[in-house]
Short mmCIF file of C-alpha atoms in Angstrom, two decimals:
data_model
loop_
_atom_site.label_atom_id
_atom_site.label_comp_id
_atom_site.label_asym_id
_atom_site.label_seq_id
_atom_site.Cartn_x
_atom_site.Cartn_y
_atom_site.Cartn_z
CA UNK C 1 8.07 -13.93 39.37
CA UNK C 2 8.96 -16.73 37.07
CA UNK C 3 9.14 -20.40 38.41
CA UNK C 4 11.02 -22.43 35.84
CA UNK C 5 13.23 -25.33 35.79
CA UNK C 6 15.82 -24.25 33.00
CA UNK C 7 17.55 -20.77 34.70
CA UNK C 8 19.05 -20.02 31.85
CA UNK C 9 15.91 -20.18 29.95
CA UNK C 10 14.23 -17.98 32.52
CA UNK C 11 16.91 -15.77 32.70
CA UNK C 12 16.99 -14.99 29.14
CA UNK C 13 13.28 -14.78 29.10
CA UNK C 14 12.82 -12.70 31.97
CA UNK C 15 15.71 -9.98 30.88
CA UNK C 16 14.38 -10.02 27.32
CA UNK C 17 10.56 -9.25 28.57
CA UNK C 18 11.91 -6.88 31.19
CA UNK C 19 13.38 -4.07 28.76
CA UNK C 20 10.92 -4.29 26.16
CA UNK C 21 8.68 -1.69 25.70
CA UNK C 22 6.15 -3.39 23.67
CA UNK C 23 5.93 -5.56 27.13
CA UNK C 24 5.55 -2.10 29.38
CA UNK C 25 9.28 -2.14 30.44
CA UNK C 26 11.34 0.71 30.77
CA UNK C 27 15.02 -0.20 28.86
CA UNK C 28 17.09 2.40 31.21
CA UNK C 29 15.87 2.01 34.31
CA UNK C 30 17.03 -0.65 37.07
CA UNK C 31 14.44 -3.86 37.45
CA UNK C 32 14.38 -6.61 39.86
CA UNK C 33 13.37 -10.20 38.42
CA UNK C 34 12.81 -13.00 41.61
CA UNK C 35 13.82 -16.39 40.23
CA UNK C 36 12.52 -19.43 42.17
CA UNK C 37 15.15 -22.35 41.75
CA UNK C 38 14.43 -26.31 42.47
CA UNK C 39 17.46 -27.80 40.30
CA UNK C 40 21.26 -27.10 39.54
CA UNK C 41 20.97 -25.72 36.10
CA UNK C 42 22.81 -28.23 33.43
CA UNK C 43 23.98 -25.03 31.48
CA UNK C 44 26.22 -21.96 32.13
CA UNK C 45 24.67 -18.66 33.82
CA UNK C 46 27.63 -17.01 32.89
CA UNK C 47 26.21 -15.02 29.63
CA UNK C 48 22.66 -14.72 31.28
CA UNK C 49 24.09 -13.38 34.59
CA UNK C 50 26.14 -10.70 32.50
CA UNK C 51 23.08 -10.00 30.37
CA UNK C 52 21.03 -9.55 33.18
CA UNK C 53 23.73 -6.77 34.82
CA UNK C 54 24.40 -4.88 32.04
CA UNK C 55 20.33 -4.52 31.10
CA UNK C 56 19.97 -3.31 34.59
CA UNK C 57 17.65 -6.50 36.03
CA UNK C 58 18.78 -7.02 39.14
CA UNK C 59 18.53 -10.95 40.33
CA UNK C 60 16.77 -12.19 43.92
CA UNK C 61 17.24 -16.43 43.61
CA UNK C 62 15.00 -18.23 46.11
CA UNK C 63 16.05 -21.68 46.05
CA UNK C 64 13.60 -24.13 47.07
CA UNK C 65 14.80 -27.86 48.48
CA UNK C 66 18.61 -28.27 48.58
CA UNK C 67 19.35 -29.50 44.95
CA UNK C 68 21.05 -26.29 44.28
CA UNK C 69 24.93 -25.28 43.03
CA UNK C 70 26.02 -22.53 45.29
CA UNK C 71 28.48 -21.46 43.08
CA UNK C 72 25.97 -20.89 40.15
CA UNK C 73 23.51 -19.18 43.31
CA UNK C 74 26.42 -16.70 43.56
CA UNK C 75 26.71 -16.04 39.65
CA UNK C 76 23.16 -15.35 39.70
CA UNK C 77 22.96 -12.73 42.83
CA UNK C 78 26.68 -11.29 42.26
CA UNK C 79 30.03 -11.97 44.50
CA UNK C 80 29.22 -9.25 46.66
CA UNK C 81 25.44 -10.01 47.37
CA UNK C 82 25.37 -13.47 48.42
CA UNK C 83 23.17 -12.34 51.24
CA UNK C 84 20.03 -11.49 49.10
CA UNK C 85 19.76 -15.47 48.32
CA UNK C 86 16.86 -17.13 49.99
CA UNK C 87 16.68 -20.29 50.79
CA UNK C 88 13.38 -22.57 51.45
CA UNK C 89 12.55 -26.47 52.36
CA UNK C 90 9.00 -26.57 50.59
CA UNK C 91 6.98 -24.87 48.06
CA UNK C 92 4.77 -24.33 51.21
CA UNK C 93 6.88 -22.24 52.82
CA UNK C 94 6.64 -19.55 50.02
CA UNK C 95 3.30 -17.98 49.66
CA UNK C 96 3.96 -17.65 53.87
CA UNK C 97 6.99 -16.01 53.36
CA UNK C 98 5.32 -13.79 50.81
CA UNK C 99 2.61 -12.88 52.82
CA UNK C 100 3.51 -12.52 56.31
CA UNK C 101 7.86 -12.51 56.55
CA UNK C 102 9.04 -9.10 56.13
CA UNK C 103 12.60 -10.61 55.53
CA UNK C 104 11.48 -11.10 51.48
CA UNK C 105 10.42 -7.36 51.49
CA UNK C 106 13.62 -6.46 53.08
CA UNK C 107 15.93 -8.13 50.58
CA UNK C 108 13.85 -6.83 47.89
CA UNK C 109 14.30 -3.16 48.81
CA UNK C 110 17.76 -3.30 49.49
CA UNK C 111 18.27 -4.83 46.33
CA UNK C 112 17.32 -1.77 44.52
CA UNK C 113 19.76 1.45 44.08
CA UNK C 114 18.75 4.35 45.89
CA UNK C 115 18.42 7.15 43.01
CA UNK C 116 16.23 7.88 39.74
CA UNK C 117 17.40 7.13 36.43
CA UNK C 118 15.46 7.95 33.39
CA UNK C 119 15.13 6.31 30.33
CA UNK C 120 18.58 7.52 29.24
CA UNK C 121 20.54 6.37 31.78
CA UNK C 122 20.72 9.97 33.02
CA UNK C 123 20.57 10.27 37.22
CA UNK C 124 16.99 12.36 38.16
CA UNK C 125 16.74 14.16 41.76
CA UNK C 126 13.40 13.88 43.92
CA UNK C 127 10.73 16.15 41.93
CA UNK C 128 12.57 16.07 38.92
CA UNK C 129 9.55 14.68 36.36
CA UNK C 130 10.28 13.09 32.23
CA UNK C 131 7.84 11.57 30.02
CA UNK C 132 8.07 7.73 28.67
CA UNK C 133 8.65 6.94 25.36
CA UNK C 134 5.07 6.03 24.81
CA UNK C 135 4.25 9.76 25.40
CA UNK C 136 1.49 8.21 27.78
CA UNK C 137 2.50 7.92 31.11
CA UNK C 138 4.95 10.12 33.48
CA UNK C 139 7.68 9.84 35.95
CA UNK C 140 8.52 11.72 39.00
CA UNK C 141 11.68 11.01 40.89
CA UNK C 142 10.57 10.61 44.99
CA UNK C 143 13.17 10.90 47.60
CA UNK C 144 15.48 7.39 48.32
CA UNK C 145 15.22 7.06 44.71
CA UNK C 146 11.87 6.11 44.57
CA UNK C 147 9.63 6.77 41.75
CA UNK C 148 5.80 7.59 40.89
CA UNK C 149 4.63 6.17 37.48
CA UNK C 150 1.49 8.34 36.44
CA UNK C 151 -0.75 7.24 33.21
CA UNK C 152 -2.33 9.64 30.67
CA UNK C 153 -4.16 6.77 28.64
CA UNK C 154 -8.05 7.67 28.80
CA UNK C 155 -10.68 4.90 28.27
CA UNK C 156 -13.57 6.71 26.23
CA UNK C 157 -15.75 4.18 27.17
CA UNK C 158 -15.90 5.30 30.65
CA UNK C 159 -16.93 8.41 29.38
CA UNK C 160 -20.30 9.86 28.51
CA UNK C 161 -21.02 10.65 25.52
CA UNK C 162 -22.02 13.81 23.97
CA UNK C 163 -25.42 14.97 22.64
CA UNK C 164 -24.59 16.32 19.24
CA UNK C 165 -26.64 19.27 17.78
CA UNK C 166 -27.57 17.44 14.46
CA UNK C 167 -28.59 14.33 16.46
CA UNK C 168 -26.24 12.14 14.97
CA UNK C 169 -24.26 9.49 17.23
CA UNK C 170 -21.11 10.69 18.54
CA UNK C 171 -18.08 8.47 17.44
CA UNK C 172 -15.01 7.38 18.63
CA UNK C 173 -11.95 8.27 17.64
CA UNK C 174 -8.29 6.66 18.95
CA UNK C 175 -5.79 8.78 20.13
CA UNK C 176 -2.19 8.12 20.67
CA UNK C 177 -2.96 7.60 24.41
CA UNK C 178 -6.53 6.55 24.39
CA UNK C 179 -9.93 7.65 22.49
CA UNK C 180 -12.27 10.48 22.69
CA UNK C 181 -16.01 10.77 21.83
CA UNK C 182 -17.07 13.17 19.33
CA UNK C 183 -19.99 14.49 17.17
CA UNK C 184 -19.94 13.71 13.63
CA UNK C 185 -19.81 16.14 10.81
CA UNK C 186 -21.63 15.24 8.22
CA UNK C 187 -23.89 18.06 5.61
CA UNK C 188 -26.62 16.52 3.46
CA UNK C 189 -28.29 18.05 0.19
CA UNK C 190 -31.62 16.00 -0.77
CA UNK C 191 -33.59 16.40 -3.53
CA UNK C 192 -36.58 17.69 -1.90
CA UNK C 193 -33.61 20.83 -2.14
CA UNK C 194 -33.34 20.92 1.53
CA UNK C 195 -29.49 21.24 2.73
CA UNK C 196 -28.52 20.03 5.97
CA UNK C 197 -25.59 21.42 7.56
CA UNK C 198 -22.69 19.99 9.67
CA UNK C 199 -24.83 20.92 13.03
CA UNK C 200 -27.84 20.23 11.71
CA UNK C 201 -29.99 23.71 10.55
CA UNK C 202 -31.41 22.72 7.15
CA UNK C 203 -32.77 25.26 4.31
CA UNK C 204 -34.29 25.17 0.71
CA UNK C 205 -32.20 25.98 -2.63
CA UNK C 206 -34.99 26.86 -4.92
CA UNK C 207 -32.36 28.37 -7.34
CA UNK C 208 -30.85 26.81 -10.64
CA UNK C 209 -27.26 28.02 -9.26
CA UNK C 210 -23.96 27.13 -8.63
CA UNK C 211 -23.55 27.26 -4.61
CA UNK C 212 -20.10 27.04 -2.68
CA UNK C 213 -21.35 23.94 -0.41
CA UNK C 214 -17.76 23.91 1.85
CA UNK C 215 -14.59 26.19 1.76
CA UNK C 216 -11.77 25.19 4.15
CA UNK C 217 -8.98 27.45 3.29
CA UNK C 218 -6.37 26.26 6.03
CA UNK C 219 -6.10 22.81 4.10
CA UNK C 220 -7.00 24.57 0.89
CA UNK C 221 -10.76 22.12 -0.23
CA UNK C 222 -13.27 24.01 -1.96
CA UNK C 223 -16.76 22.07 -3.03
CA UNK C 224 -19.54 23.40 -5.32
CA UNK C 225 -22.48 22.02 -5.88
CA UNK C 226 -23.89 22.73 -9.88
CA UNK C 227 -27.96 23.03 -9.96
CA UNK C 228 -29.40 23.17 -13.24
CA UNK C 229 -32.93 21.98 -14.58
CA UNK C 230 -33.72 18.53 -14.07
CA UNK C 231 -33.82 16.27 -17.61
CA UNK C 232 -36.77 14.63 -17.07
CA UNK C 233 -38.77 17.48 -15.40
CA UNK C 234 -37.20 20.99 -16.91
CA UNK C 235 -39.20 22.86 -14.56
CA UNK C 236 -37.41 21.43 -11.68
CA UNK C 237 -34.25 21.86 -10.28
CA UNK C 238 -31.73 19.20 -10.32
CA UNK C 239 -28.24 18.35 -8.98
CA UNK C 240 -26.16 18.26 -12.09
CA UNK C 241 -23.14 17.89 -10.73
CA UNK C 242 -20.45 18.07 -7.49
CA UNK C 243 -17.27 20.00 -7.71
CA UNK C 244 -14.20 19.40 -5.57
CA UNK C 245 -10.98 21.34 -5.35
CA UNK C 246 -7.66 20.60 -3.55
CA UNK C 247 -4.29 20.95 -4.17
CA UNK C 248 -4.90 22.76 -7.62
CA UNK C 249 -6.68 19.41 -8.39
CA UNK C 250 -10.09 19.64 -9.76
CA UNK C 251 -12.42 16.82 -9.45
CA UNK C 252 -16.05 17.02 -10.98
CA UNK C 253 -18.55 14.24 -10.75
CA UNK C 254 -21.98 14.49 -13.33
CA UNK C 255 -25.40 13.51 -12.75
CA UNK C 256 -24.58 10.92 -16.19
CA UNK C 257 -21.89 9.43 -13.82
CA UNK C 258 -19.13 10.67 -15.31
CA UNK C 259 -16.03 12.15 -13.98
CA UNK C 260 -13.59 14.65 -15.29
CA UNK C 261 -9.86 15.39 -13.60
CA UNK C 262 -8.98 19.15 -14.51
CA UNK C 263 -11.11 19.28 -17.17
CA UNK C 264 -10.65 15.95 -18.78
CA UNK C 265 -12.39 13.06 -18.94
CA UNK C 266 -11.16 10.57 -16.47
CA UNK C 267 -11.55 6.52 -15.86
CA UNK C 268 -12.43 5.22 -12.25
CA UNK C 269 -10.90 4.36 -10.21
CA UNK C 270 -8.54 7.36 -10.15
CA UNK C 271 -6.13 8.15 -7.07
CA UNK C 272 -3.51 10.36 -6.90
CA UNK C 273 -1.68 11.93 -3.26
CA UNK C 274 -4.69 13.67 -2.60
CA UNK C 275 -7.75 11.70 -3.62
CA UNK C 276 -9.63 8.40 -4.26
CA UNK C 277 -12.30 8.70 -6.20
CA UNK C 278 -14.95 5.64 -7.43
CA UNK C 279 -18.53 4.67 -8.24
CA UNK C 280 -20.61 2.25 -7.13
CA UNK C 281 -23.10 0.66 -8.87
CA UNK C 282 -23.35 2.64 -11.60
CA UNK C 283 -25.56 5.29 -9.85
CA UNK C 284 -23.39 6.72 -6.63
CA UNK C 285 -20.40 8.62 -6.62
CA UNK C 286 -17.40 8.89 -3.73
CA UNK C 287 -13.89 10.52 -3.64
CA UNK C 288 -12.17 10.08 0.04
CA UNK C 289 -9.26 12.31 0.70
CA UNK C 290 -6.74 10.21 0.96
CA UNK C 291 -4.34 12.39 3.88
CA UNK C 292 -7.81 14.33 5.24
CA UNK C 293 -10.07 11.46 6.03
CA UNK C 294 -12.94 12.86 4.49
CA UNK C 295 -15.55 11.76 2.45
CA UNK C 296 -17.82 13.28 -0.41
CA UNK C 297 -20.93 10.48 -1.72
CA UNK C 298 -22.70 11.82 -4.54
CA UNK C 299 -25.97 9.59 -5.73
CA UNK C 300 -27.10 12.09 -8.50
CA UNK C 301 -30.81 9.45 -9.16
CA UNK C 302 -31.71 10.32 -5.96
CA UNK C 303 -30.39 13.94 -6.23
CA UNK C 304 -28.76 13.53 -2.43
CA UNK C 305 -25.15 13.83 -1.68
CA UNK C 306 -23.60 13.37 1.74
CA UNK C 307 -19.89 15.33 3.05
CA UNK C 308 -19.12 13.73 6.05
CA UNK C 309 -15.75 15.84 7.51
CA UNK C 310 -13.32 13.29 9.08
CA UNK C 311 -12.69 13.88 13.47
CA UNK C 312 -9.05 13.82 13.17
CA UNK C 313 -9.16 17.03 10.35
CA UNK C 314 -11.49 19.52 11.86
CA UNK C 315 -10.96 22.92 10.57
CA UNK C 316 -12.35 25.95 13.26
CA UNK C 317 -12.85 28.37 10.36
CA UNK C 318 -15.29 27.25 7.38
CA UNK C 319 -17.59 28.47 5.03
CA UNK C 320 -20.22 27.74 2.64
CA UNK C 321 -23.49 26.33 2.90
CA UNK C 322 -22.45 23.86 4.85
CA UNK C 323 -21.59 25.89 7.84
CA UNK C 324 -19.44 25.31 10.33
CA UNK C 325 -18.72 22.27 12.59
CA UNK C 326 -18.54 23.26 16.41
CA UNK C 327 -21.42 21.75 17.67
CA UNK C 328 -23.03 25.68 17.81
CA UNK C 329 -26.21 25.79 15.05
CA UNK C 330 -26.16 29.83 15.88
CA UNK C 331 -22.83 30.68 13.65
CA UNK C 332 -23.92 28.21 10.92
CA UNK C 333 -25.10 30.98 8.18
CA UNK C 334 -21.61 32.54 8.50
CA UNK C 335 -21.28 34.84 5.32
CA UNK C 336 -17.78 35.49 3.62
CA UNK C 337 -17.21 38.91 6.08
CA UNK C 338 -17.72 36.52 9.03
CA UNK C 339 -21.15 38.34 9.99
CA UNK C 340 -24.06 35.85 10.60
CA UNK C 341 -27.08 36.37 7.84
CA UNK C 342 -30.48 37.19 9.40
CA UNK C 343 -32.02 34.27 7.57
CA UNK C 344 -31.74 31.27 5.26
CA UNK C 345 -32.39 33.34 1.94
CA UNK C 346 -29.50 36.06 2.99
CA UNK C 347 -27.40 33.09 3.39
CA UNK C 348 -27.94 30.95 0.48
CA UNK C 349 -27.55 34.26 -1.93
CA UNK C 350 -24.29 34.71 -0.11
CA UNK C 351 -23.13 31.60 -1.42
CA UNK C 352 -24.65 31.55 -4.42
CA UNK C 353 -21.75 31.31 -7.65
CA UNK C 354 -22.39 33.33 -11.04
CA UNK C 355 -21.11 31.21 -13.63
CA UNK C 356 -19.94 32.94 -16.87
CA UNK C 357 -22.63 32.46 -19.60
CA UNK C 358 -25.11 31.63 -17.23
CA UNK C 359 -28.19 33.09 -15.40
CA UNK C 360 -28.73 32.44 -11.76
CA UNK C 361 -32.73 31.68 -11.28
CA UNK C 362 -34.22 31.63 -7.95
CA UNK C 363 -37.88 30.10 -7.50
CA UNK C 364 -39.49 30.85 -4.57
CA UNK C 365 -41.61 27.30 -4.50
CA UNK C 366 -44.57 27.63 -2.42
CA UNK C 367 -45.34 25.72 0.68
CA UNK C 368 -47.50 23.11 0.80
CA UNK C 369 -50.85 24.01 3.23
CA UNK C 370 -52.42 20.89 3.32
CA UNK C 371 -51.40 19.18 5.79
CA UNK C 372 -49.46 15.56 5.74
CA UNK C 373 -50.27 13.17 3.81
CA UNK C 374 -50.32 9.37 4.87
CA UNK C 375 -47.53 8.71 3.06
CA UNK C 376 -45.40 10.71 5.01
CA UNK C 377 -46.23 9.52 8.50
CA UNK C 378 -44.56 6.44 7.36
CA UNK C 379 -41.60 8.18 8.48
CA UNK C 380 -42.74 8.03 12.10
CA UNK C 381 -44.40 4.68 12.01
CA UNK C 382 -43.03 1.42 13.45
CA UNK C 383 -41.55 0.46 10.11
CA UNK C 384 -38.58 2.52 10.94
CA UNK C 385 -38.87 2.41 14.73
CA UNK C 386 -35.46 0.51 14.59
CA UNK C 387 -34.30 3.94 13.00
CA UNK C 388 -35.96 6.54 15.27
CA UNK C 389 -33.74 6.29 18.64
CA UNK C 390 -30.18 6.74 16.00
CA UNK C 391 -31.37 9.15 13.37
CA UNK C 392 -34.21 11.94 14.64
CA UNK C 393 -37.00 11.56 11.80
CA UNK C 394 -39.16 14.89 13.09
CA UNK C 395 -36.76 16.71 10.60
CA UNK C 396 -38.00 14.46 7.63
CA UNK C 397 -41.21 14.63 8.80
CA UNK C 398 -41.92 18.12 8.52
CA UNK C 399 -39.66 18.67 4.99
CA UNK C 400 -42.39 15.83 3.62
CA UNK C 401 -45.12 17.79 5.44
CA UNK C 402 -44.27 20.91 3.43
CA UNK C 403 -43.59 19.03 -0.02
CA UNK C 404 -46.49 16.85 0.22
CA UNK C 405 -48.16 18.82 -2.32
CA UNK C 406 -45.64 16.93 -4.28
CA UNK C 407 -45.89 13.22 -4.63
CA UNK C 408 -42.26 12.51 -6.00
CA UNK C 409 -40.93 14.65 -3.22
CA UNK C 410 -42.54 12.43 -0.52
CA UNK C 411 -40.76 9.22 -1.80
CA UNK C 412 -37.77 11.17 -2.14
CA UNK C 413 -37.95 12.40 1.19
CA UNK C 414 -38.75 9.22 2.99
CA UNK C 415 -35.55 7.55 0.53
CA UNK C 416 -33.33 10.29 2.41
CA UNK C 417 -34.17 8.96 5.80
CA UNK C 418 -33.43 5.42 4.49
CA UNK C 419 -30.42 6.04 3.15
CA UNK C 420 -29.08 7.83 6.53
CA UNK C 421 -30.65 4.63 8.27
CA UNK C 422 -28.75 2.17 6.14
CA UNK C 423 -25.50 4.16 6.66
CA UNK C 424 -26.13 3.63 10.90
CA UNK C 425 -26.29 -0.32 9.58
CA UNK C 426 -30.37 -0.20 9.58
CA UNK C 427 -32.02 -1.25 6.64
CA UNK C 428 -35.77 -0.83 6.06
CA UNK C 429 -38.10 -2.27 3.29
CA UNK C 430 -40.17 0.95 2.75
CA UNK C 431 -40.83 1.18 -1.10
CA UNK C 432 -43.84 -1.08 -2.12
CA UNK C 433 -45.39 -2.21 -5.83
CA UNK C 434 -48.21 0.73 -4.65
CA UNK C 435 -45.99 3.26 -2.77
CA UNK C 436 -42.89 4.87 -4.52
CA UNK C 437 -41.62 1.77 -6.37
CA UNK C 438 -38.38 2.06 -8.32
CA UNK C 439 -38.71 1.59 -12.40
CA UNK C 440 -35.59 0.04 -12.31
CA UNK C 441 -34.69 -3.11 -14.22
CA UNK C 442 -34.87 -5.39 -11.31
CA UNK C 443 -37.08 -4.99 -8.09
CA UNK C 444 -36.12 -6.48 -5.48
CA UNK C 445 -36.41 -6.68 -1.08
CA UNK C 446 -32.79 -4.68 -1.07
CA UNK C 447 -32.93 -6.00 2.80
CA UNK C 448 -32.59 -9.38 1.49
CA UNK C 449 -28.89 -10.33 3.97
CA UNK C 450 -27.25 -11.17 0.82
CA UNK C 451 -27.71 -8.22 -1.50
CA UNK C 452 -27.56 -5.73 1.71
CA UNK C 453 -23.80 -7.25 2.25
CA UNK C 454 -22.95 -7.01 -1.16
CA UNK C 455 -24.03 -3.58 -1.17
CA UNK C 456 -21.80 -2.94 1.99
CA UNK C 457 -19.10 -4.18 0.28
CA UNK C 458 -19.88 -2.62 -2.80
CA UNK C 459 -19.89 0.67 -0.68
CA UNK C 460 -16.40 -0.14 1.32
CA UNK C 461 -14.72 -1.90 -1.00
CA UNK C 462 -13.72 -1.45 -4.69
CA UNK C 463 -15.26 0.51 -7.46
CA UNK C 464 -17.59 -1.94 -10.24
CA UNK C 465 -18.22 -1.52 -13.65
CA UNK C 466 -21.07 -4.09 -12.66
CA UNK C 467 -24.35 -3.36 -14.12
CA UNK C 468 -26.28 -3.44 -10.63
CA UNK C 469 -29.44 -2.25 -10.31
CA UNK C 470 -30.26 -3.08 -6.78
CA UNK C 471 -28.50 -0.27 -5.16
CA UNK C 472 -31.10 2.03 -6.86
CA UNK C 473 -32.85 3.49 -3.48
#
C-alpha cells in the first residue's frame, strides 16, 4: 500500500516496483496495488492508468476526505469497475476498515482474475506447477486461480555444521539459492616430511623422490612434489621443488624461488586462462587456478606447502598422496588400480616417480624413543590456546614427539602449527632469542598489528619484488 499525494508519482512508482524482479515481482502475472488518495491529482492518469493495465497491476483507489475528481477515480479503477472505489471521511476510519470490515477483503478478491498465469503470460490449470526465473522458488496453480508460492532458498546458518575428519572448520559456500556448509580440503607436506592429506591421515616421505602429490584426471591437474637432498644439510631430504600440470601447461616453482613456464624461465606475476601464479616476500610461492578455485602455497625455507582444493570444484575420483576428499580417511591410500594399500609405506612407493637419470633413495629414519621434549609441549600450552579449539594440535604434538631427537625438526614442527593458525586469522609469538629464532636479517614480533596486516595483504593481494624479511616463519 502506498499513501502518496502525487498519483501519478505513485502510480509510476508502484507499477515500476511491481514487475521488477530485482524487487521480488513476477513481470507476467496479474498484481493488485491499493492507492490511498487525499487530493485531485494536478497531472494526467491517463499514461499511468494504461501503464498500469497493460503491466497487469490491477488498481483499488481508496479515497480519503472528499477532495477527489471522480472522473480521474474512474481512470484509475477502469469504466467498468467503478464499484471497487472506496471511499472514507478520516484517516481513522482505515486501519478499522482494514482490520475488522470484510467489504475491503471483498473488493480485493474480486478484483483479481480467476485463473493462473505464469511468467509467460501462458494460462496454468489447478496442479499445474513452473519454476521462477530466479530458479529459487515454485508455483503451483490452486483451484479459482489461486496460487501457492513455495521457496527453495536455504539459510546455512540455520544449519549445523559438520564435523570434518581433518578437524578443520567447515566453510561456507553460496549457492545460487542459498549456502551450504562444507569441510575444507586442504593436504599439507611439512618439513618434518610428514604429509597430511585432504581428510586428515598423515605419513612420512623418508625418500629423495619425485612423488605424484594430486592427480585429478576429470579436470585434467597433475602435481608433483621433487625431493632431493637438502643444500645446507646433504644428508637430509629437502623439498626442491612443486610441479603443476593443467591444460598442457607446466608450472614448476624451485626451492631458489624461481619459476619456469614449460620449461622456461618465467617472470612473476604470470597469468594466463588457467593460472595465477606469484610470490610473496621473496620466500613463499602461490599459483590459484584461475576457473578451479584452487590454491597451491609453496614456502620452500620452511620446506611446507599447502593445496587447499576449492568447494565449488570437488572431483569424486583422485589420486596421489594426497588422497581423496570425501570426508572418509579409510579410502585415502587409494593406489592407481583403485585397491586401498595395507599401509603408509605401500602407499607412498605407489606414488613414488622414477625420474630419468636419477635414483630413488628411501631412508627409513628412525623414531625418536625419548620421549617429548619441553619444547614441544609448547604446542599444547596456553600460548596457542587461542589456536587449540580451530586447529587440533595432538597431531603436531606427537610428529614433534617422534622427531624430538631432532632439534631443527621441533621448531619446524611447532612453525607448521603456526602457520595453519595464522591462516584461521590467529597469530602467535612462539619463536624466542633462546628457542628457534630465525637468522634472518631482521627479527622482529611478526604479531606486531601492522606487519601482521601487511603480511595479509601481502598474502591476498599482489605479488612484491620487496625485499621483506619478516614473513620468514
Amino acid at each position: 500500500m502506498l499513501v502518496a499525494y502525487s498519483t501519478r508519482e505513485a502510480l509510476d512508482f508502484t507499477v515500476q516496483h511491481a514487475v521488477s524482479e530485482a524487487s521480488g515481482g513476477r513481470p507476467n502475472a496479474s498484481k493488485i496495488a491499493v492507492i490511498v488518495i487525499v487530493n485531485e491529482s494536478e497531472d494526467s492518469l491517463d499514461a499511468a492508468a494504461h501503464s498500469a493495465s497493460i503491466n497487469r497491476v490491477l488498481l483499488l483507489p481508496i479515497v480519503v476526505g472528499d477532495r477527489y475528481n471522480t472522473a480521474q477515480l474512474t481512470t484509475l479503477a477502469g469504466p467498468s469497475a467503478t464499484n471497487r472505489i472506496i471511499t472514507l471521511r478520516r484517516f481513522e476510519e482505515l486501519s478499522a476498515m482494514v482490520a475488522s470490515d470484510d467489504r475491503f477483503v471483498r473488493k480485493l478478491c474480486a478484483a483479481t482474475v480467476p485463473e493462473c498465469i505464469d511468467e509467460e503470460g501462458n494460462k496454468k490449470t489447478p496442479g499445474d506447477k513452473w519454476t521462477l526465473l530466479d530458479q529459487c522458488h515454485t508455483v503451483m496453480c490452486l483451484p479459482g486461480g489461486f496460487t501457492f508460492l513455495e521457496s527453495h532458498r536455504i539459510n546455512c546458518e540455520r544449519m549445523p555444521r559438520p564435523l570434518c575428519r581433518n578437524n578443520m572448520p567447515a566453510v561456507r559456500v553460496e549457492e545460487t539459492c542459498g549456502c551450504r556448509w562444507v569441510c575444507p580440503c586442504t593436504c599439507m607436506g611439512s618439513s618434518t616430511k610428514h604429509i597430511v592429506t585432504f581428510d586428515g591421515l598423515d605419513f612420512k616421505l623418508t625418500g629423495n623422490c619425485s612423488y605424484t602429490l594430486f592427480d585429478d584426471k576429470k579436470h585434467d591437474i597433475q602435481v608433483v612434489l621433487h625431493n632431493g637432498a637438502c643444500s645446507s644439510t646433504p644428508k637430509l631430504n629437502c623439498m626442491n621443488s612443486i610441479e603443476v600440470t593443467h591444460q598442457s601447461i607446466s608450472v614448476k616453482l624451485f626451492s631458489n624461488m624461481s619459476v619456469t613456464v614449460n620449461d622456461e624461465l618465467s617472470t612473476l606475476p604470470y597469468n594466463n586462462d588457467h593460472f595465477e601464479v606469484n610470490d610473496y616476500g621473496a620466500i613463499m610461492h602461490e599459483i590459484r587456478f584461475s576457473r578451479l578455485g584452487h590454491i597451491i602455497s609453496f614456502t620452500p625455507s620452511n620446506n611446507e606447502f599447502t593445496f587447499q582444493l576449492s568447494p565449488k570444484s570437488f572431483a569424486s575420483q583422485t589420486y596421489g598422496l594426497c588422497g581423496i576428499c570425501d570426508q572418509n580417511s579409510n579410502n585415502d591410500f587409494i593406489l592407481k588400480d583403485g585397491s586401498i594399500a595395507p599401509d603408509s609405506g605401500t602407499f607412498v612407493q605407489e606414488w613414488a616417480i622414477t625420474q630419468p637419470g636419477t635414483t630413488c633413495e628411501v631412508n627409513r629414519a628412525d623414531r625418536c624413543t625419548e620421549h617429548a621434549t619441553t619444547e614441544c609441549s609448547i604446542l599444547l600450552s596456553n600460548q596457542f590456546y587461542g589456536c587449540h579449539h580451530i586447529v587440533p594440535p595432538n597431531p603436531f604434538y606427537e610428529a614433534c614427539e617422534e622427531n624430538n631427537c631432532h632439534g631443527d625438526e621441533v621448531c619446524e614442527i611447532v612453525s607448521s602449527y603456526a602457520h595453519l593458525c595464522r591462516t584461521q586469522g590467529i597469530c602467535v609469538e612462539w619463536r624466542t632469542p633462546e628457542f628457534c629464532r630465525k637468522n634472518s636479517i631482521v627479527y622482529y614480533r611478526k604479531c606486531n598489528p601492522l606487519l601482521f596486516l601487511l603480511h595479509v595483504a601481502l598474502v591476498k593481494g599482489k605479488s612484491t619484488k620487496w625485499p621483506i624479511y619478516f614473513l620468514n616463519y
